Amino acid sequence: MNKWILTNYNTLQFIFISCLGVYVSIIVLTKLFGKRSFSKMSSFDFACTIAIGSIIASTLLSKSVSLFEGVFGLITVYVLQAITAYLRRFQFFRKIVDNEPLYLMKNSEILWDNLKKAQVTEGDLRAKLREANVLQLSQVKAVVFETTGDISVLHSSEKLSVDDWLVKDVLD
């Protein structure tokens, strides 16, 4: 019981030094590789964010992972993310690592088959419409299940249509 509550001075020193090293490393690596490291623009970015968090936790709290090993792991994830960002310029690679956005609604029509594909419930859809301050379904121009898992609601009370550029890659 005492082990779970108390610790010793050496352990605190280890954690402090590891925190300092990881903190400086994250700042330097984020400056070098950009803020995308913590974005969720794609499923790969999201996975990198989780990997970075896991490496940080392991480095700070595990005596079996040295500071050097943790920083090396962080550098590896950042480099992989940079390589992936570069390779995304090529469509064949983009199809491998990125999901495709999917219409959940077009105008006021709910696309039930796409809701099933995206595993989004009718209640989830209603909640997103309310969150976007949609008062009537006739205001909805499009609802898109984004590559990140987010749901975007494009709506207007005016008789406007959605610019084709905004929905260029969205699957029907």
mmCIF file of C-alpha atoms in Angstrom:
data_model
loop_
_atom_site.group_PDB
_atom_site.id
_atom_site.type_symbol
_atom_site.label_atom_id
_atom_site.label_comp_id
_atom_site.label_asym_id
_atom_site.label_seq_id
_atom_site.Cartn_x
_atom_site.Cartn_y
_atom_site.Cartn_z
ATOM 1 C CA MET A 1 0.000 0.000 0.000
ATOM 2 C CA ASN A 2 2.799 2.395 0.908
ATOM 3 C CA LYS A 3 4.437 1.811 -2.520
ATOM 4 C CA TRP A 4 1.338 3.091 -4.324
ATOM 5 C CA ILE A 5 1.179 6.331 -2.367
ATOM 6 C CA LEU A 6 4.776 7.267 -1.587
ATOM 7 C CA THR A 7 7.935 7.348 -3.687
ATOM 8 C CA ASN A 8 11.615 8.014 -3.177
ATOM 9 C CA TYR A 9 13.815 10.943 -4.055
ATOM 10 C CA ASN A 10 15.680 9.082 -6.846
ATOM 11 C CA THR A 11 12.420 8.299 -8.632
ATOM 12 C CA LEU A 12 11.375 11.950 -8.468
ATOM 13 C CA GLN A 13 14.759 12.998 -9.865
ATOM 14 C CA PHE A 14 14.389 10.495 -12.713
ATOM 15 C CA ILE A 15 10.915 11.804 -13.558
ATOM 16 C CA PHE A 16 12.009 15.458 -13.358
ATOM 17 C CA ILE A 17 15.027 14.965 -15.646
ATOM 18 C CA SER A 18 12.954 12.904 -18.082
ATOM 19 C CA CYS A 19 10.213 15.577 -18.109
ATOM 20 C CA LEU A 20 12.725 18.290 -18.797
ATOM 21 C CA GLY A 21 14.377 16.309 -21.607
ATOM 22 C CA VAL A 22 11.090 15.297 -23.230
ATOM 23 C CA TYR A 23 9.654 18.818 -22.897
ATOM 24 C CA VAL A 24 12.656 20.392 -24.634
ATOM 25 C CA SER A 25 12.605 17.639 -27.289
ATOM 26 C CA ILE A 26 8.901 18.174 -28.044
ATOM 27 C CA ILE A 27 9.409 21.935 -28.400
ATOM 28 C CA VAL A 28 12.402 21.489 -30.729
ATOM 29 C CA LEU A 29 10.765 18.722 -32.789
ATOM 30 C CA THR A 30 7.496 20.647 -33.141
ATOM 31 C CA LYS A 31 9.432 23.721 -34.291
ATOM 32 C CA LEU A 32 11.332 21.616 -36.833
ATOM 33 C CA PHE A 33 8.438 19.494 -38.123
ATOM 34 C CA GLY A 34 5.469 21.813 -37.582
ATOM 35 C CA LYS A 35 2.234 21.825 -35.630
ATOM 36 C CA ARG A 36 0.713 19.098 -37.770
ATOM 37 C CA SER A 37 2.333 16.669 -35.343
ATOM 38 C CA PHE A 38 -0.562 17.319 -32.973
ATOM 39 C CA SER A 39 -3.329 17.706 -35.509
ATOM 40 C CA LYS A 40 -5.960 15.216 -36.430
ATOM 41 C CA MET A 41 -6.190 16.102 -40.082
ATOM 42 C CA SER A 42 -5.994 12.434 -41.040
ATOM 43 C CA SER A 43 -6.117 9.082 -39.297
ATOM 44 C CA PHE A 44 -2.333 8.873 -39.632
ATOM 45 C CA ASP A 45 -1.903 12.248 -37.886
ATOM 46 C CA PHE A 46 -4.207 11.075 -35.122
ATOM 47 C CA ALA A 47 -2.192 7.852 -34.735
ATOM 48 C CA CYS A 48 1.034 9.899 -34.543
ATOM 49 C CA THR A 49 -0.452 12.092 -31.824
ATOM 50 C CA ILE A 50 -1.356 8.995 -29.805
ATOM 51 C CA ALA A 51 2.104 7.482 -30.416
ATOM 52 C CA ILE A 52 3.780 10.683 -29.236
ATOM 53 C CA GLY A 53 1.676 10.694 -26.060
ATOM 54 C CA SER A 54 2.472 7.052 -25.412
ATOM 55 C CA ILE A 55 6.208 7.597 -25.900
ATOM 56 C CA ILE A 56 6.129 10.588 -23.567
ATOM 57 C CA ALA A 57 4.298 8.600 -20.873
ATOM 58 C CA SER A 58 6.643 5.622 -21.203
ATOM 59 C CA THR A 59 9.724 7.824 -21.050
ATOM 60 C CA LEU A 60 8.529 9.760 -18.028
ATOM 61 C CA LEU A 61 7.130 6.953 -15.927
ATOM 62 C CA SER A 62 9.013 3.803 -16.889
ATOM 63 C CA LYS A 63 12.462 3.134 -15.524
ATOM 64 C CA SER A 64 13.034 0.648 -18.359
ATOM 65 C CA VAL A 65 12.901 3.408 -21.032
ATOM 66 C CA SER A 66 15.846 5.798 -20.980
ATOM 67 C CA LEU A 67 15.568 9.462 -21.902
ATOM 68 C CA PHE A 68 17.675 8.801 -25.001
ATOM 69 C CA GLU A 69 15.379 5.947 -26.084
ATOM 70 C CA GLY A 70 12.292 8.107 -25.565
ATOM 71 C CA VAL A 71 13.712 11.037 -27.547
ATOM 72 C CA PHE A 72 14.817 8.630 -30.297
ATOM 73 C CA GLY A 73 11.265 7.246 -30.415
ATOM 74 C CA LEU A 74 9.848 10.778 -30.688
ATOM 75 C CA ILE A 75 12.264 11.670 -33.484
ATOM 76 C CA THR A 76 11.281 8.478 -35.318
ATOM 77 C CA VAL A 77 7.551 9.305 -35.136
ATOM 78 C CA TYR A 78 8.148 12.905 -36.273
ATOM 79 C CA VAL A 79 10.300 11.749 -39.214
ATOM 80 C CA LEU A 80 7.706 9.137 -40.239
ATOM 81 C CA GLN A 81 5.026 11.809 -40.125
ATOM 82 C CA ALA A 82 7.152 14.173 -42.250
ATOM 83 C CA ILE A 83 7.799 11.431 -44.819
ATOM 84 C CA THR A 84 4.105 10.581 -44.911
ATOM 85 C CA ALA A 85 3.184 14.271 -45.352
ATOM 86 C CA TYR A 86 5.555 14.458 -48.311
ATOM 87 C CA LEU A 87 4.313 11.210 -49.886
ATOM 88 C CA ARG A 88 0.688 12.372 -49.568
ATOM 89 C CA ARG A 89 1.378 14.539 -52.611
ATOM 90 C CA PHE A 90 1.033 11.362 -54.658
ATOM 91 C CA GLN A 91 -2.519 10.096 -55.046
ATOM 92 C CA PHE A 92 -1.620 6.392 -54.804
ATOM 93 C CA PHE A 93 -0.069 6.983 -51.362
ATOM 94 C CA ARG A 94 -2.850 9.313 -50.225
ATOM 95 C CA LYS A 95 -5.365 6.535 -50.921
ATOM 96 C CA ILE A 96 -3.372 4.197 -48.659
ATOM 97 C CA VAL A 97 -3.078 6.445 -45.591
ATOM 98 C CA ASP A 98 -6.062 8.786 -45.774
ATOM 99 C CA ASN A 99 -9.759 8.100 -45.394
ATOM 100 C CA GLU A 100 -12.268 9.623 -47.794
ATOM 101 C CA PRO A 101 -14.871 12.131 -46.610
ATOM 102 C CA LEU A 102 -18.452 10.886 -46.956
ATOM 103 C CA TYR A 103 -21.763 12.686 -47.369
ATOM 104 C CA LEU A 104 -24.240 11.989 -44.578
ATOM 105 C CA MET A 105 -26.765 14.468 -45.961
ATOM 106 C CA LYS A 106 -27.157 16.246 -49.276
ATOM 107 C CA ASN A 107 -29.451 19.206 -48.939
ATOM 108 C CA SER A 108 -32.220 18.051 -46.598
ATOM 109 C CA GLU A 109 -31.943 14.370 -47.664
ATOM 110 C CA ILE A 110 -30.427 11.973 -45.124
ATOM 111 C CA LEU A 111 -28.241 9.350 -46.814
ATOM 112 C CA TRP A 112 -29.091 6.328 -44.668
ATOM 113 C CA ASP A 113 -26.635 3.931 -46.335
ATOM 114 C CA ASN A 114 -23.783 6.369 -45.694
ATOM 115 C CA LEU A 115 -24.831 6.731 -42.050
ATOM 116 C CA LYS A 116 -24.459 2.949 -41.761
ATOM 117 C CA LYS A 117 -21.062 2.984 -43.540
ATOM 118 C CA ALA A 118 -19.789 5.678 -41.182
ATOM 119 C CA GLN A 119 -21.411 4.008 -38.150
ATOM 120 C CA VAL A 120 -23.146 7.274 -37.296
ATOM 121 C CA THR A 121 -26.548 7.045 -35.648
ATOM 122 C CA GLU A 122 -29.540 9.197 -36.409
ATOM 123 C CA GLY A 123 -29.139 10.645 -32.915
ATOM 124 C CA ASP A 124 -25.493 11.563 -33.625
ATOM 125 C CA LEU A 125 -26.594 13.342 -36.790
ATOM 126 C CA ARG A 126 -29.354 15.251 -34.986
ATOM 127 C CA ALA A 127 -26.891 16.301 -32.274
ATOM 128 C CA LYS A 128 -24.453 17.673 -34.873
ATOM 129 C CA LEU A 129 -27.249 19.566 -36.617
ATOM 130 C CA ARG A 130 -28.311 21.130 -33.307
ATOM 131 C CA GLU A 131 -24.680 21.944 -32.489
ATOM 132 C CA ALA A 132 -24.480 23.807 -35.821
ATOM 133 C CA ASN A 133 -27.656 25.749 -34.951
ATOM 134 C CA VAL A 134 -29.689 24.232 -37.770
ATOM 135 C CA LEU A 135 -33.337 25.110 -37.152
ATOM 136 C CA GLN A 136 -34.864 23.388 -40.177
ATOM 137 C CA LEU A 137 -33.627 20.576 -42.402
ATOM 138 C CA SER A 138 -34.273 22.819 -45.394
ATOM 139 C CA GLN A 139 -31.303 24.949 -44.207
ATOM 140 C CA VAL A 140 -28.894 22.012 -44.632
ATOM 141 C CA LYS A 141 -26.777 22.108 -47.774
ATOM 142 C CA ALA A 142 -24.490 19.200 -46.833
ATOM 143 C CA VAL A 143 -23.365 17.154 -43.850
ATOM 144 C CA VAL A 144 -19.970 15.506 -44.313
ATOM 145 C CA PHE A 145 -18.302 12.773 -42.272
ATOM 146 C CA GLU A 146 -14.724 14.046 -42.464
ATOM 147 C CA THR A 147 -11.547 11.986 -42.766
ATOM 148 C CA THR A 148 -10.819 12.747 -39.103
ATOM 149 C CA GLY A 149 -14.131 11.370 -37.847
ATOM 150 C CA ASP A 150 -15.531 14.858 -37.310
ATOM 151 C CA ILE A 151 -18.878 15.807 -38.802
ATOM 152 C CA SER A 152 -19.141 19.095 -40.706
ATOM 153 C CA VAL A 153 -22.498 20.772 -41.255
ATOM 154 C CA LEU A 154 -22.795 23.239 -44.128
ATOM 155 C CA HIS A 155 -25.988 25.220 -43.830
ATOM 156 C CA SER A 156 -27.599 28.515 -44.692
ATOM 157 C CA SER A 157 -31.067 29.988 -44.597
ATOM 158 C CA GLU A 158 -30.332 31.697 -47.915
ATOM 159 C CA LYS A 159 -30.814 30.067 -51.311
ATOM 160 C CA LEU A 160 -27.103 29.379 -51.728
ATOM 161 C CA SER A 161 -25.508 26.202 -53.002
ATOM 162 C CA VAL A 162 -22.291 24.676 -51.741
ATOM 163 C CA ASP A 163 -19.248 25.620 -53.794
ATOM 164 C CA ASP A 164 -18.005 22.525 -55.652
ATOM 165 C CA TRP A 165 -14.447 23.144 -54.445
ATOM 166 C CA LEU A 166 -15.530 22.609 -50.814
ATOM 167 C CA VAL A 167 -16.905 19.134 -51.506
ATOM 168 C CA LYS A 168 -14.475 18.102 -54.245
ATOM 169 C CA ASP A 169 -13.356 14.750 -52.756
ATOM 170 C CA VAL A 170 -16.493 13.839 -50.818
ATOM 171 C CA LEU A 171 -17.926 10.425 -51.664
ATOM 172 C CA ASP A 172 -21.637 10.058 -52.430
#
